[in-house]
Amino acid sequence: MARVTVTANDSWTVSIPAEATWVHSDKMSGDGNGEINITVDVNPRADARTATVTVTTKGGVSKTIAISQDSAKSSLTLSPSTLAFNADGTVKAA
């Protein structure tokens, strides 16, 4: 969890892009000064990812928070790891 301090003299809203389903805010709005806690889901992919969270006041002032998350370590499993075929091209029974 990362805490973000909001300093404002107006009410505000938090927006997270629809495609950033892995980013979460504990509050989606507030009035005046406050805090929001940003969390992210575990990244199971071998690709890093980014998103932008926007906080906008009722008066139209916007500020953004750039979110980045490291990739998971690349992994690979094969099962079975051995295949046996008959002379006619069919798979041998185990």
PDB file of C-alpha atoms in Angstrom:
ATOM      1  CA  MET A   1       0.000   0.000   0.000  1.00  0.00           C
ATOM      2  CA  ALA A   2       1.172   3.486  -0.851  1.00  0.00           C
ATOM      3  CA  ARG A   3      -0.341   6.507   0.890  1.00  0.00           C
ATOM      4  CA  VAL A   4      -0.982   9.661  -1.156  1.00  0.00           C
ATOM      5  CA  THR A   5      -1.673  12.975   0.588  1.00  0.00           C
ATOM      6  CA  VAL A   6      -4.317  15.128  -1.080  1.00  0.00           C
ATOM      7  CA  THR A   7      -4.167  18.850  -0.321  1.00  0.00           C
ATOM      8  CA  ALA A   8      -7.185  20.620  -1.760  1.00  0.00           C
ATOM      9  CA  ASN A   9      -9.633  23.406  -0.991  1.00  0.00           C
ATOM     10  CA  ASP A  10     -12.400  21.721  -2.971  1.00  0.00           C
ATOM     11  CA  SER A  11     -14.076  18.338  -3.280  1.00  0.00           C
ATOM     12  CA  TRP A  12     -12.202  15.849  -5.473  1.00  0.00           C
ATOM     13  CA  THR A  13     -12.581  12.498  -7.208  1.00  0.00           C
ATOM     14  CA  VAL A  14     -10.143   9.716  -8.046  1.00  0.00           C
ATOM     15  CA  SER A  15     -10.242   8.034 -11.443  1.00  0.00           C
ATOM     16  CA  ILE A  16      -8.452   4.861 -12.469  1.00  0.00           C
ATOM     17  CA  PRO A  17      -8.532   3.766 -16.136  1.00  0.00           C
ATOM     18  CA  ALA A  18     -10.857   0.824 -16.810  1.00  0.00           C
ATOM     19  CA  GLU A  19      -7.977  -1.250 -18.210  1.00  0.00           C
ATOM     20  CA  ALA A  20      -6.008  -0.845 -14.954  1.00  0.00           C
ATOM     21  CA  THR A  21      -8.110  -3.400 -13.066  1.00  0.00           C
ATOM     22  CA  TRP A  22      -5.032  -4.252 -11.011  1.00  0.00           C
ATOM     23  CA  VAL A  23      -4.874  -0.766  -9.371  1.00  0.00           C
ATOM     24  CA  HIS A  24      -7.119   0.090  -6.414  1.00  0.00           C
ATOM     25  CA  SER A  25      -7.826   3.167  -4.290  1.00  0.00           C
ATOM     26  CA  ASP A  26      -9.458   2.959  -0.857  1.00  0.00           C
ATOM     27  CA  LYS A  27     -11.299   6.235  -1.564  1.00  0.00           C
ATOM     28  CA  MET A  28     -12.772   7.431  -4.829  1.00  0.00           C
ATOM     29  CA  SER A  29     -13.667  10.917  -3.564  1.00  0.00           C
ATOM     30  CA  GLY A  30     -13.109  13.369  -0.772  1.00  0.00           C
ATOM     31  CA  ASP A  31     -13.573  16.956   0.300  1.00  0.00           C
ATOM     32  CA  GLY A  32     -10.627  19.156   1.191  1.00  0.00           C
ATOM     33  CA  ASN A  33      -7.441  17.676   2.544  1.00  0.00           C
ATOM     34  CA  GLY A  34      -7.227  13.919   2.896  1.00  0.00           C
ATOM     35  CA  GLU A  35      -5.390  10.733   2.053  1.00  0.00           C
ATOM     36  CA  ILE A  36      -5.895   7.925  -0.395  1.00  0.00           C
ATOM     37  CA  ASN A  37      -4.261   4.526  -0.181  1.00  0.00           C
ATOM     38  CA  ILE A  38      -3.239   2.964  -3.481  1.00  0.00           C
ATOM     39  CA  THR A  39      -2.761  -0.803  -3.716  1.00  0.00           C
ATOM     40  CA  VAL A  40      -2.010  -3.096  -6.641  1.00  0.00           C
ATOM     41  CA  ASP A  41      -2.668  -6.768  -7.280  1.00  0.00           C
ATOM     42  CA  VAL A  42       0.195  -9.233  -7.608  1.00  0.00           C
ATOM     43  CA  ASN A  43       1.655  -9.129 -11.117  1.00  0.00           C
ATOM     44  CA  PRO A  44       1.841 -12.759 -12.295  1.00  0.00           C
ATOM     45  CA  ARG A  45       3.085 -11.799 -15.771  1.00  0.00           C
ATOM     46  CA  ALA A  46       6.640 -11.499 -17.040  1.00  0.00           C
ATOM     47  CA  ASP A  47       5.771  -7.982 -18.283  1.00  0.00           C
ATOM     48  CA  ALA A  48       6.065  -4.820 -16.199  1.00  0.00           C
ATOM     49  CA  ARG A  49       2.940  -2.669 -16.215  1.00  0.00           C
ATOM     50  CA  THR A  50       1.998   0.975 -15.768  1.00  0.00           C
ATOM     51  CA  ALA A  51      -1.114   3.031 -15.136  1.00  0.00           C
ATOM     52  CA  THR A  52      -2.044   6.625 -14.351  1.00  0.00           C
ATOM     53  CA  VAL A  53      -4.390   7.567 -11.506  1.00  0.00           C
ATOM     54  CA  THR A  54      -5.980  11.025 -11.796  1.00  0.00           C
ATOM     55  CA  VAL A  55      -7.308  13.159  -8.950  1.00  0.00           C
ATOM     56  CA  THR A  56      -9.606  15.948 -10.141  1.00  0.00           C
ATOM     57  CA  THR A  57     -11.253  18.715  -8.121  1.00  0.00           C
ATOM     58  CA  LYS A  58     -14.842  19.805  -8.614  1.00  0.00           C
ATOM     59  CA  GLY A  59     -13.364  23.008 -10.052  1.00  0.00           C
ATOM     60  CA  GLY A  60     -11.534  21.060 -12.764  1.00  0.00           C
ATOM     61  CA  VAL A  61      -7.951  20.997 -11.484  1.00  0.00           C
ATOM     62  CA  SER A  62      -6.314  17.603 -12.152  1.00  0.00           C
ATOM     63  CA  LYS A  63      -3.133  15.974 -10.925  1.00  0.00           C
ATOM     64  CA  THR A  64      -1.847  12.535 -11.902  1.00  0.00           C
ATOM     65  CA  ILE A  65      -0.038   9.749 -10.097  1.00  0.00           C
ATOM     66  CA  ALA A  66       2.133   7.505 -12.280  1.00  0.00           C
ATOM     67  CA  ILE A  67       1.931   3.867 -11.168  1.00  0.00           C
ATOM     68  CA  SER A  68       4.468   1.265 -12.252  1.00  0.00           C
ATOM     69  CA  GLN A  69       4.853  -2.364 -11.222  1.00  0.00           C
ATOM     70  CA  ASP A  70       7.732  -4.728 -11.861  1.00  0.00           C
ATOM     71  CA  SER A  71       7.268  -7.941 -13.790  1.00  0.00           C
ATOM     72  CA  ALA A  72       7.251 -11.368 -12.237  1.00  0.00           C
ATOM     73  CA  LYS A  73      10.199 -13.663 -12.869  1.00  0.00           C
ATOM     74  CA  SER A  74       9.705 -15.555 -16.115  1.00  0.00           C
ATOM     75  CA  SER A  75       8.747 -19.199 -15.604  1.00  0.00           C
ATOM     76  CA  LEU A  76       7.891 -22.190 -17.773  1.00  0.00           C
ATOM     77  CA  THR A  77       6.661 -25.716 -17.057  1.00  0.00           C
ATOM     78  CA  LEU A  78       5.950 -28.506 -19.565  1.00  0.00           C
ATOM     79  CA  SER A  79       4.004 -31.638 -18.793  1.00  0.00           C
ATOM     80  CA  PRO A  80       4.724 -34.256 -19.880  1.00  0.00           C
ATOM     81  CA  SER A  81       8.385 -33.622 -20.560  1.00  0.00           C
ATOM     82  CA  THR A  82       8.784 -36.818 -22.606  1.00  0.00           C
ATOM     83  CA  LEU A  83       6.705 -38.086 -25.517  1.00  0.00           C
ATOM     84  CA  ALA A  84       6.979 -41.510 -27.162  1.00  0.00           C
ATOM     85  CA  PHE A  85       5.501 -42.407 -30.557  1.00  0.00           C
ATOM     86  CA  ASN A  86       4.971 -45.703 -32.340  1.00  0.00           C
ATOM     87  CA  ALA A  87       6.384 -46.269 -35.826  1.00  0.00           C
ATOM     88  CA  ASP A  88       2.986 -45.470 -37.340  1.00  0.00           C
ATOM     89  CA  GLY A  89       2.930 -41.987 -35.725  1.00  0.00           C
ATOM     90  CA  THR A  90       0.508 -42.743 -32.928  1.00  0.00           C
ATOM     91  CA  VAL A  91       1.313 -41.917 -29.314  1.00  0.00           C
ATOM     92  CA  LYS A  92       2.572 -44.855 -27.272  1.00  0.00           C
ATOM     93  CA  ALA A  93       0.433 -45.717 -24.273  1.00  0.00           C
ATOM     94  CA  ALA A  94       2.005 -44.781 -20.952  1.00  0.00           C
TER      95      ALA A  94
END
